[in-house]
mmCIF file of N, CA and C in Angstrom:
data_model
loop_
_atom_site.group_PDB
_atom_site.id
_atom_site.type_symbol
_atom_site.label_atom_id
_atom_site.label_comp_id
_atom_site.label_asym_id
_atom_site.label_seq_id
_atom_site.Cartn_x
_atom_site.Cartn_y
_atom_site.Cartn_z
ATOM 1 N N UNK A 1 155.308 79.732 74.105
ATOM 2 C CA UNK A 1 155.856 78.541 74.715
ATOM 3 C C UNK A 1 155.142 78.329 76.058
ATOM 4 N N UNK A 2 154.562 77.332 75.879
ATOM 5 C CA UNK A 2 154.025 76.896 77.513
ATOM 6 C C UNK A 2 154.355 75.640 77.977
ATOM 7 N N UNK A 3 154.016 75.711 79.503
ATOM 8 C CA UNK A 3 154.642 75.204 80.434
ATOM 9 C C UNK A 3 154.106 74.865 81.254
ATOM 10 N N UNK A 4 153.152 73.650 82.144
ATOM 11 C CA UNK A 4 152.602 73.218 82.986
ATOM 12 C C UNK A 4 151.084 74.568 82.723
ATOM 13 N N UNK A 5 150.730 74.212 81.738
ATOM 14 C CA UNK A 5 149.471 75.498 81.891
ATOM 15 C C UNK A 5 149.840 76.865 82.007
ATOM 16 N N UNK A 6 151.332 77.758 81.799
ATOM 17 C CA UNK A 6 151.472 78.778 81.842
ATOM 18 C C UNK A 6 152.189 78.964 80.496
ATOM 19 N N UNK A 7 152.502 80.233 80.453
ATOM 20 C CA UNK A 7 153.008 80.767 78.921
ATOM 21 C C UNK A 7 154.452 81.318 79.915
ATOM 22 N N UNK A 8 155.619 80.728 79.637
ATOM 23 C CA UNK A 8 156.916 80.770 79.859
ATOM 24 C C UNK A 8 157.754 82.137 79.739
ATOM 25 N N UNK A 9 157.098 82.317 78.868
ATOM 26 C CA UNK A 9 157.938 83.631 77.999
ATOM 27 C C UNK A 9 157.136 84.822 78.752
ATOM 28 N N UNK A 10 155.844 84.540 79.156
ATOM 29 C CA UNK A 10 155.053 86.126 79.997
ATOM 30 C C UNK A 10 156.137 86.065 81.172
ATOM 31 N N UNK A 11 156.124 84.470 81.943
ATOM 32 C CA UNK A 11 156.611 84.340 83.010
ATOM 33 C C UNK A 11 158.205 84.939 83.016
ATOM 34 N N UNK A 12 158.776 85.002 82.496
ATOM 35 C CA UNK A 12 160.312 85.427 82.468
ATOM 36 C C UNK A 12 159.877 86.349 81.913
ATOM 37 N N UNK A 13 159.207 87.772 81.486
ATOM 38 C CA UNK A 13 159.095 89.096 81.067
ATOM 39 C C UNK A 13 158.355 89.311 82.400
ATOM 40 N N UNK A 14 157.903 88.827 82.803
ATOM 41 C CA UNK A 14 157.096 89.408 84.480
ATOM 42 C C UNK A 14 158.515 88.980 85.664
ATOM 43 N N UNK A 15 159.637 88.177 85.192
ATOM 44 C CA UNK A 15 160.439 88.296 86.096
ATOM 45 C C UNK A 15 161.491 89.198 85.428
ATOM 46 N N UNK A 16 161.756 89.400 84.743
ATOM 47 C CA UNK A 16 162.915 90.696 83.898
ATOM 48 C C UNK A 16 162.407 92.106 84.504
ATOM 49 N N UNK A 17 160.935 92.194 84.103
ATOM 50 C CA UNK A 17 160.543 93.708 85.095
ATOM 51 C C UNK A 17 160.303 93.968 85.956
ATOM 52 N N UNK A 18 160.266 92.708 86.640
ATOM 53 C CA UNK A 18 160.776 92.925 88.406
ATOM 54 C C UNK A 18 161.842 93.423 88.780
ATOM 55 N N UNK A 19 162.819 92.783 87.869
ATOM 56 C CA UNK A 19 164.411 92.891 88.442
ATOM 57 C C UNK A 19 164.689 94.629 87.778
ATOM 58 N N UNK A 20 164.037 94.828 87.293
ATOM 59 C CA UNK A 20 163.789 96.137 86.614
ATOM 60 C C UNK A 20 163.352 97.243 87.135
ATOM 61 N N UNK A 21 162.354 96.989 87.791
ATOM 62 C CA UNK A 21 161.538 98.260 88.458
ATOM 63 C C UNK A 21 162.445 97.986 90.026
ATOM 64 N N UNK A 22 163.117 96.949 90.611
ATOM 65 C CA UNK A 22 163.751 96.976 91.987
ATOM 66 C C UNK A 22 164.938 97.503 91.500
ATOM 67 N N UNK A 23 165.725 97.390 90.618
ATOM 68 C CA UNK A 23 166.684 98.626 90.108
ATOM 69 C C UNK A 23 166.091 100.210 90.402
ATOM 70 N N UNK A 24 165.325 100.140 89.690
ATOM 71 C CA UNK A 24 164.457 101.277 89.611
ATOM 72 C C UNK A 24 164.342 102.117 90.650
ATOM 73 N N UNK A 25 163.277 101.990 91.729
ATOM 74 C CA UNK A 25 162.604 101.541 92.806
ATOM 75 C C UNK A 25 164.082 101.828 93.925
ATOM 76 N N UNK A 26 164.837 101.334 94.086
ATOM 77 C CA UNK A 26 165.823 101.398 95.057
ATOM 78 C C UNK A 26 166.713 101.883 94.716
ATOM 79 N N UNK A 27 166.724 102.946 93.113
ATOM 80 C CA UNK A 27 168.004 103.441 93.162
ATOM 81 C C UNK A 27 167.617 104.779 93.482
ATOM 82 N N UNK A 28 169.519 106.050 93.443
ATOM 83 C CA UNK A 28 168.878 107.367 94.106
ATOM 84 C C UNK A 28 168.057 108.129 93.590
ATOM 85 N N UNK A 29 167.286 107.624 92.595
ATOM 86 C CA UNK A 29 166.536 107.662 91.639
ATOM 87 C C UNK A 29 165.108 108.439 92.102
ATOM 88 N N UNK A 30 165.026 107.060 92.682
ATOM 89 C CA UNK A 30 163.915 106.988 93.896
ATOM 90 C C UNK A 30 163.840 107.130 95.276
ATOM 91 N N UNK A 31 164.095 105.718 95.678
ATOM 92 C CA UNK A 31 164.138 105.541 97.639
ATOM 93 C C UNK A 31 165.833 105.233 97.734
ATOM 94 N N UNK A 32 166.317 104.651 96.766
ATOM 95 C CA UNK A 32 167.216 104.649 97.348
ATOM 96 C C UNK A 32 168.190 104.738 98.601
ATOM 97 N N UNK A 33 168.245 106.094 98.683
ATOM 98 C CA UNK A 33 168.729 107.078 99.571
ATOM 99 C C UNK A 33 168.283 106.937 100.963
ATOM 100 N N UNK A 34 166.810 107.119 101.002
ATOM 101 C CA UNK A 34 166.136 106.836 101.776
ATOM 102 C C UNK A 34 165.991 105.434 102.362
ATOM 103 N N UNK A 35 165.654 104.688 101.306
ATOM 104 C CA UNK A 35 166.223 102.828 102.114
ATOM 105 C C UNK A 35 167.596 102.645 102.904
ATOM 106 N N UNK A 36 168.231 103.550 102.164
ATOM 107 C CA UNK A 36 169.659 102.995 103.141
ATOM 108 C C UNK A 36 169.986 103.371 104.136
ATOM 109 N N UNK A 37 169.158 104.645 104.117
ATOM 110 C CA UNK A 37 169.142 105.993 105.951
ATOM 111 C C UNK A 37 168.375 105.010 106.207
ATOM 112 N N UNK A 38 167.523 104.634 106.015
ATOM 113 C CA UNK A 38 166.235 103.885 107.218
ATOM 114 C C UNK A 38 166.781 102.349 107.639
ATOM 115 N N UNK A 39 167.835 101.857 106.698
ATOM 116 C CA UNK A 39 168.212 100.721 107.032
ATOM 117 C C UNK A 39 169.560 100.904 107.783
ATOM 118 N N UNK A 40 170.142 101.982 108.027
ATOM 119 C CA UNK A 40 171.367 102.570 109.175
ATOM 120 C C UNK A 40 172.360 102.101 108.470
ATOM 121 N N UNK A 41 172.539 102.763 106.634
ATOM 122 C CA UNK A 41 173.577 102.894 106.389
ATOM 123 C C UNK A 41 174.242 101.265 105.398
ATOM 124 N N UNK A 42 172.970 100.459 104.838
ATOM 125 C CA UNK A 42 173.683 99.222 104.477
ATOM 126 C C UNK A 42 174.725 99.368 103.489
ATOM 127 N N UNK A 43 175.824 98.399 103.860
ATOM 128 C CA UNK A 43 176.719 98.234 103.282
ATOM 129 C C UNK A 43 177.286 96.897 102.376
ATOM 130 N N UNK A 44 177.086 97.087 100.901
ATOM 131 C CA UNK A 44 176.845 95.692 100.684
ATOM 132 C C UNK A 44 178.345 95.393 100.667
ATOM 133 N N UNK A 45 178.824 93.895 101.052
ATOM 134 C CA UNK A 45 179.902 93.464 100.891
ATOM 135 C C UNK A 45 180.282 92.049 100.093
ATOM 136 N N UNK A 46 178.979 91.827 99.489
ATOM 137 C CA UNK A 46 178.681 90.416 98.183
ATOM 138 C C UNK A 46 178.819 91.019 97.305
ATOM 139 N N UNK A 47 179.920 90.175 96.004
ATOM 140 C CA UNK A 47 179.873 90.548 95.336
ATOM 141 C C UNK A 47 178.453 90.464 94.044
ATOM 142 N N UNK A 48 178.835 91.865 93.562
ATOM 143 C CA UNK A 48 177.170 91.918 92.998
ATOM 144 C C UNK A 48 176.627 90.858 92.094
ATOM 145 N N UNK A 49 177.459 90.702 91.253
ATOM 146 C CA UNK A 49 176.835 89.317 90.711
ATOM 147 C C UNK A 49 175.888 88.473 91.239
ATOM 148 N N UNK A 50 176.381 87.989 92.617
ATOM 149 C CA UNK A 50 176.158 86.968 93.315
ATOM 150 C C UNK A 50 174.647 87.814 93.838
ATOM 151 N N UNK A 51 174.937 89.001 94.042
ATOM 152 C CA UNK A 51 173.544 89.508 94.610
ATOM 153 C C UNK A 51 172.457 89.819 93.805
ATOM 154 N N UNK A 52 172.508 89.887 92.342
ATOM 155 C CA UNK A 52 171.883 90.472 91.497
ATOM 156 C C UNK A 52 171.277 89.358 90.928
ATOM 157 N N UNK A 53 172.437 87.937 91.042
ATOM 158 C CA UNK A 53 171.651 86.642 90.490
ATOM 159 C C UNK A 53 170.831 86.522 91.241
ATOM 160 N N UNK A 54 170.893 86.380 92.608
ATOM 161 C CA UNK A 54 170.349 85.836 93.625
ATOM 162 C C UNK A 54 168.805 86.258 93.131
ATOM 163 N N UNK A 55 168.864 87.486 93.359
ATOM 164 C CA UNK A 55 167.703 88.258 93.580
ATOM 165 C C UNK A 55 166.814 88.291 92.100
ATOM 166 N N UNK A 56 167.492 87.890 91.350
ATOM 167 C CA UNK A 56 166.888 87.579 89.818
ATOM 168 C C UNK A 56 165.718 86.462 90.017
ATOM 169 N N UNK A 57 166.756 84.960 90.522
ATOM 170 C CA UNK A 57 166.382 83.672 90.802
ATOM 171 C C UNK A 57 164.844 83.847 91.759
ATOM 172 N N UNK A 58 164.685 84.536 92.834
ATOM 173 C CA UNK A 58 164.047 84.728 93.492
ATOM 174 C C UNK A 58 162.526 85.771 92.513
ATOM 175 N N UNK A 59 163.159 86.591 92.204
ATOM 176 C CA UNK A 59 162.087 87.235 91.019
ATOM 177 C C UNK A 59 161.346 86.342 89.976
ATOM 178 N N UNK A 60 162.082 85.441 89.694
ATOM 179 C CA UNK A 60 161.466 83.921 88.583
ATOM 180 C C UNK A 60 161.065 83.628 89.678
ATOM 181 N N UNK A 61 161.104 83.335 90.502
ATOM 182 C CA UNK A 61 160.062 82.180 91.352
ATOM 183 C C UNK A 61 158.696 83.168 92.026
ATOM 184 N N UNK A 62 158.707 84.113 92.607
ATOM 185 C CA UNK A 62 157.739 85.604 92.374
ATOM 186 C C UNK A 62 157.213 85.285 91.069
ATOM 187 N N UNK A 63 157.162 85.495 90.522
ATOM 188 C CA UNK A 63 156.594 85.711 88.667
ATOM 189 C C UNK A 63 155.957 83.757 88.749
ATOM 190 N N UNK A 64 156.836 83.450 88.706
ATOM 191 C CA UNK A 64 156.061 81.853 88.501
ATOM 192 C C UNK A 64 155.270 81.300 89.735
ATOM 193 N N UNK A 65 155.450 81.684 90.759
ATOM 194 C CA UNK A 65 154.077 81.409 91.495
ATOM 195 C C UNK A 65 153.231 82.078 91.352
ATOM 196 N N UNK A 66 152.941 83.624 90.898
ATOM 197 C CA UNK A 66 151.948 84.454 90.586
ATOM 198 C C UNK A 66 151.213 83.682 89.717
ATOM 199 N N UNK A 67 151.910 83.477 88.243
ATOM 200 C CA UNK A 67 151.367 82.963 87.608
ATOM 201 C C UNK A 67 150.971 81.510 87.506
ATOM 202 N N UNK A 68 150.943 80.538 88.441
ATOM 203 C CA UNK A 68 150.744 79.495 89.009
ATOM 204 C C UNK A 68 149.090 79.774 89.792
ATOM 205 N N UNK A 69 149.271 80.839 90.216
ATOM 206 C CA UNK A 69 148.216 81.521 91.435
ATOM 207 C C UNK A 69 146.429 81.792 90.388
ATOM 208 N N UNK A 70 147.029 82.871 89.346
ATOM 209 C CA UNK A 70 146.256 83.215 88.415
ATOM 210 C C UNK A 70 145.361 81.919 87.166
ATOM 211 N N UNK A 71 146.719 81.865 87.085
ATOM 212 C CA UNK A 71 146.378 80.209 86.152
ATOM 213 C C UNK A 71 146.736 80.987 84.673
ATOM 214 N N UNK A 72 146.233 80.046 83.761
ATOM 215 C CA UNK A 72 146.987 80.414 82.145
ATOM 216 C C UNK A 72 145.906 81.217 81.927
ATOM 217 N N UNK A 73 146.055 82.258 81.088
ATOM 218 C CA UNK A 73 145.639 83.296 80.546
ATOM 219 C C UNK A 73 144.163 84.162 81.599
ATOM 220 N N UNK A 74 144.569 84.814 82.293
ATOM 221 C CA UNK A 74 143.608 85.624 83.099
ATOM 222 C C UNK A 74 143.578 86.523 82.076
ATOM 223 N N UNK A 75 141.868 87.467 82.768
ATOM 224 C CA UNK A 75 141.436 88.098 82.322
ATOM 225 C C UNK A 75 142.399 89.499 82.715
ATOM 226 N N UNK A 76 142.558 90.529 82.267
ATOM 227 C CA UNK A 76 143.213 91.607 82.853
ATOM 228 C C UNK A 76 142.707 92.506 84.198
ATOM 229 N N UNK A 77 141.845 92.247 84.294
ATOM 230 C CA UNK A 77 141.486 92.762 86.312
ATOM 231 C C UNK A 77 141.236 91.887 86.859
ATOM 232 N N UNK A 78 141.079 90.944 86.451
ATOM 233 C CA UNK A 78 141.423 89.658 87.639
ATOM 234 C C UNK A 78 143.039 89.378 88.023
ATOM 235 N N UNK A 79 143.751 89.336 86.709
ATOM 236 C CA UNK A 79 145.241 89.814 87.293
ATOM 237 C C UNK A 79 145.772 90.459 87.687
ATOM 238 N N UNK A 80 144.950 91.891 87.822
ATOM 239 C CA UNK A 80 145.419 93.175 87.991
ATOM 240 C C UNK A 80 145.228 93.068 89.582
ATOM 241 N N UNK A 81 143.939 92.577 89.666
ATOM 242 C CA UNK A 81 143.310 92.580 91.015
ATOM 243 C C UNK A 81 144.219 92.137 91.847
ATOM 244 N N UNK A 82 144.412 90.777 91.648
ATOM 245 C CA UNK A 82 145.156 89.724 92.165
ATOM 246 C C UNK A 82 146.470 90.205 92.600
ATOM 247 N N UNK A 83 147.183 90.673 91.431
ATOM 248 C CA UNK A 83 148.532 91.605 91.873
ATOM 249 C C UNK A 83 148.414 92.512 93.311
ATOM 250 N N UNK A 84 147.412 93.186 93.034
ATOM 251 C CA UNK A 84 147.723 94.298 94.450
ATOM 252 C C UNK A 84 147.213 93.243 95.780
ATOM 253 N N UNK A 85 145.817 92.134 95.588
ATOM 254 C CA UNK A 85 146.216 91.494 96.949
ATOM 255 C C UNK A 85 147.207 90.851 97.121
ATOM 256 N N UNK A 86 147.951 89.994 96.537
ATOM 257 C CA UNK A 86 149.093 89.934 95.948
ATOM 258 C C UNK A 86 150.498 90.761 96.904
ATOM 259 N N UNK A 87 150.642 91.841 96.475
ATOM 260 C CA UNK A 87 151.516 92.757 96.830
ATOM 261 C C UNK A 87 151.836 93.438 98.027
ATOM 262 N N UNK A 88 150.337 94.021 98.094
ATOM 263 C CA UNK A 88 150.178 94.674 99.558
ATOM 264 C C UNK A 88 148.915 93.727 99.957
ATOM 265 N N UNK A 89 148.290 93.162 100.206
ATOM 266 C CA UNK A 89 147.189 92.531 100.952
ATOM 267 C C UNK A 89 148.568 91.594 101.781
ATOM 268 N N UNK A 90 149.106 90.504 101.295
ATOM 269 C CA UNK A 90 150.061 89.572 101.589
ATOM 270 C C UNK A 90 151.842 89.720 101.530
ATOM 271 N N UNK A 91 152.285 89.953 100.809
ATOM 272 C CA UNK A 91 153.463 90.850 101.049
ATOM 273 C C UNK A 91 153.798 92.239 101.948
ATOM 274 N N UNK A 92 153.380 93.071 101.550
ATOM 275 C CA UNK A 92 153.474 93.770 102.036
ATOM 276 C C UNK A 92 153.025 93.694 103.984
ATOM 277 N N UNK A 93 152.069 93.102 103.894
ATOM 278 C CA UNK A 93 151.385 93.028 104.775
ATOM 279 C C UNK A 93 152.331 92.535 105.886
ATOM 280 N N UNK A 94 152.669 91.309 105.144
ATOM 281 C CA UNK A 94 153.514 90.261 106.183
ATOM 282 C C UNK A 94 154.914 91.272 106.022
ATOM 283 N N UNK A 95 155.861 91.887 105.723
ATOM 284 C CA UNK A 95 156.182 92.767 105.974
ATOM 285 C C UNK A 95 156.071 94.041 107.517
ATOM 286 N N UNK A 96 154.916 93.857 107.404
ATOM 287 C CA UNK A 96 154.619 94.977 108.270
ATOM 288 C C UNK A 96 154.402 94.360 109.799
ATOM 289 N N UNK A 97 154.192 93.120 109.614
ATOM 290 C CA UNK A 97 154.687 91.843 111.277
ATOM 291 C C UNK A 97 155.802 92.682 111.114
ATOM 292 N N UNK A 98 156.842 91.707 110.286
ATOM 293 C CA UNK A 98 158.305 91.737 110.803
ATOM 294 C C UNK A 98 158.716 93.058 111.624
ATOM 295 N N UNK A 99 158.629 93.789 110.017
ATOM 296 C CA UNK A 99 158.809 95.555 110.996
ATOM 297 C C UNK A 99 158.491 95.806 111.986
ATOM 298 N N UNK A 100 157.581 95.459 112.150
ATOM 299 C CA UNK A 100 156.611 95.904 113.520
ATOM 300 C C UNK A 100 157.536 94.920 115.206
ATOM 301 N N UNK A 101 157.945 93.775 114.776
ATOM 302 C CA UNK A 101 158.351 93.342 115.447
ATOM 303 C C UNK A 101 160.456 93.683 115.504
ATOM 304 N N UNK A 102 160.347 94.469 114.196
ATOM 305 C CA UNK A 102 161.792 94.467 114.123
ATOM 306 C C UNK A 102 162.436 96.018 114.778
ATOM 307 N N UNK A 103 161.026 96.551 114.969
ATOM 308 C CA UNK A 103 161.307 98.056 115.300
ATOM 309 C C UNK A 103 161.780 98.744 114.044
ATOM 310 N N UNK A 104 161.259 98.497 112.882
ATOM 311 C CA UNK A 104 161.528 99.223 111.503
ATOM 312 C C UNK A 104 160.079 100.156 111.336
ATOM 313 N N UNK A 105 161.034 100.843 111.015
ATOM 314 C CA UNK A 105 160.110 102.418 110.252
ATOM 315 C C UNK A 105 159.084 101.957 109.605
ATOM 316 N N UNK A 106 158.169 103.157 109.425
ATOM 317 C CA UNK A 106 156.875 102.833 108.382
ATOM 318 C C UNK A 106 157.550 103.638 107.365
ATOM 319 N N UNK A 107 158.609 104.123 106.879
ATOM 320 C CA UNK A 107 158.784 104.615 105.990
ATOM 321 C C UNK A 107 159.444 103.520 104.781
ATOM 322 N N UNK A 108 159.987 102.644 106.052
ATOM 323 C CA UNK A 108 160.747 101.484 105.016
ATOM 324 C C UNK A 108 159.629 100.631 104.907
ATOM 325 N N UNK A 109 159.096 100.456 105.327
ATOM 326 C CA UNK A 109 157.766 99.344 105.059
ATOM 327 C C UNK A 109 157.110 100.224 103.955
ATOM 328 N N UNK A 110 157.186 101.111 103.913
ATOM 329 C CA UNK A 110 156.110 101.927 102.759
ATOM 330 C C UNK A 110 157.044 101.626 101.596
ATOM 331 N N UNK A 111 158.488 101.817 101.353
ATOM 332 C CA UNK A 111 159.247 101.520 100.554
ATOM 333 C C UNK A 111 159.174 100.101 99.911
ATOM 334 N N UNK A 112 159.379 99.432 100.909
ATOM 335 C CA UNK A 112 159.613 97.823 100.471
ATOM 336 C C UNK A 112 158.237 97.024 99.969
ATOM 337 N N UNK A 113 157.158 97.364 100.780
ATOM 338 C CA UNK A 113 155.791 97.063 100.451
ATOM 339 C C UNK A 113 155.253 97.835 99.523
ATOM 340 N N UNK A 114 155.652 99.007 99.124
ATOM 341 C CA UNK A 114 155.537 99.254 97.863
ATOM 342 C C UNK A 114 155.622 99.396 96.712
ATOM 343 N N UNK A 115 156.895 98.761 96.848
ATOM 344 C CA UNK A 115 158.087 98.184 95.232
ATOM 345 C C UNK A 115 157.047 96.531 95.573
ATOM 346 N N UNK A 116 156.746 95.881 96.264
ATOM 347 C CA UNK A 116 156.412 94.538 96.065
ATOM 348 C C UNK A 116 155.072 94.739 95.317
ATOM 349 N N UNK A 117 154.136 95.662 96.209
ATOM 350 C CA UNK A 117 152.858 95.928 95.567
ATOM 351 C C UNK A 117 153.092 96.285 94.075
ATOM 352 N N UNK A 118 153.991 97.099 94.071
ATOM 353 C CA UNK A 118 154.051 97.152 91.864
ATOM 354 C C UNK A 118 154.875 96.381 91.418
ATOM 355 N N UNK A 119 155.535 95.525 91.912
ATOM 356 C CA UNK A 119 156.243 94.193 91.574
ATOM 357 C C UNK A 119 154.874 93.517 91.286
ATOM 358 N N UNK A 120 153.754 92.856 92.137
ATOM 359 C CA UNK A 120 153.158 92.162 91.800
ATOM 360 C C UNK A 120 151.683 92.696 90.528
ATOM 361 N N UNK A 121 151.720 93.874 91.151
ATOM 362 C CA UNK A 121 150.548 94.930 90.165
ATOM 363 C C UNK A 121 151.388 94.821 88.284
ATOM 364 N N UNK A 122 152.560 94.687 87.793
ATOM 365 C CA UNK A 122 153.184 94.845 87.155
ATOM 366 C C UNK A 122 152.963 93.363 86.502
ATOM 367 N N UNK A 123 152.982 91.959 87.479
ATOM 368 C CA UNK A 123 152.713 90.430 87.342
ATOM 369 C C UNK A 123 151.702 90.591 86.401
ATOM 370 N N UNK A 124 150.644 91.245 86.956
ATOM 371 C CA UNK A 124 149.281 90.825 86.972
ATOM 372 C C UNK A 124 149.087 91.534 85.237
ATOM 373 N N UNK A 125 150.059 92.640 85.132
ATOM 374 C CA UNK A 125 149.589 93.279 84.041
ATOM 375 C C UNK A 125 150.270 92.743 83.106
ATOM 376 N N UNK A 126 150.909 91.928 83.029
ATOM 377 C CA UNK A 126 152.019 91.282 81.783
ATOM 378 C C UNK A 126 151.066 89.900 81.717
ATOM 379 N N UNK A 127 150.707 89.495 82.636
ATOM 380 C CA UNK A 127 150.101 88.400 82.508
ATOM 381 C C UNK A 127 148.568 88.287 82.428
ATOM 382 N N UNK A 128 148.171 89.450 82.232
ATOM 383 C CA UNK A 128 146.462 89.213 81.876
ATOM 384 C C UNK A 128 146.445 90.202 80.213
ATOM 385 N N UNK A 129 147.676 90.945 79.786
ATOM 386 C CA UNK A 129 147.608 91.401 78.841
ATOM 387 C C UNK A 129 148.215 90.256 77.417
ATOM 388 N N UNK A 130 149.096 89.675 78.077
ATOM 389 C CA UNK A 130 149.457 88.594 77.060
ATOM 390 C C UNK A 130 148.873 87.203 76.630
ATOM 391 N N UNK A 131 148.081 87.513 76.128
ATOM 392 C CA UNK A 131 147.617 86.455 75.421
ATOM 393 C C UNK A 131 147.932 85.552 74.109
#
């Protein structure tokens, strides 16, 4: 199924394993633990729904500008590529202002910029493998 020059169905499987690997990725699994010491203890008080849609909605629009970025059917290291500048060249990166200006750790910037970097490395690979 396509869609303004993209294939719809990569685009919502590149936003499902986003919302997938940031499960992943932030549970005590992983950093979890560690995100929430470095963030002094967050306490969520939304209910999750509301936070889990949210952050879904936001993952489709991640995934569909990537693939907006790439265009319809990339080659697989040009998407691949693209993902990590992508991730950490520009995400991450801009990330590392804020922190820097927010007085946040490099440990949480390594965290957060590095779930984005395989958030977008992950884009690149759903979308240069599906053809």
């Amino acid at each position: 199924m396509h869609m303004m020059g993209m294939n719809v169905l990569a685009v919502l499987l590149a936003a499902v394993s986003s919302f997938m690997l940031g499960g992943l990725w932030y549970s005590p699994i992983l950093f979890g633990k560690l995100w929430n010491d470095e963030n002094g203890g967050v306490k969520q008080d939304r209910h999750p729904a509301r936070v889990f849609g949210v952050a879904f909605i936001f993952s489709l629009l991640a995934a569909f500008a990537f693939a907006r970025w790439v265009g319809p059917l990339p080659a697989l290291d040009y998407a691949v590529k693209h993902g990590v500048l992508a991730g950490f060249g520009m995400v991450a990166a801009c990330f590392g202002i804020n922190y820097q200006f927010a007085n946040r750790s490099i440990k949480l910037l390594l965290i957060d910029g590095g779930y984005h970097t395989a958030q977008f490395l992950v884009f690149g690979l759903i979308l240069g493998l599906w053809h």
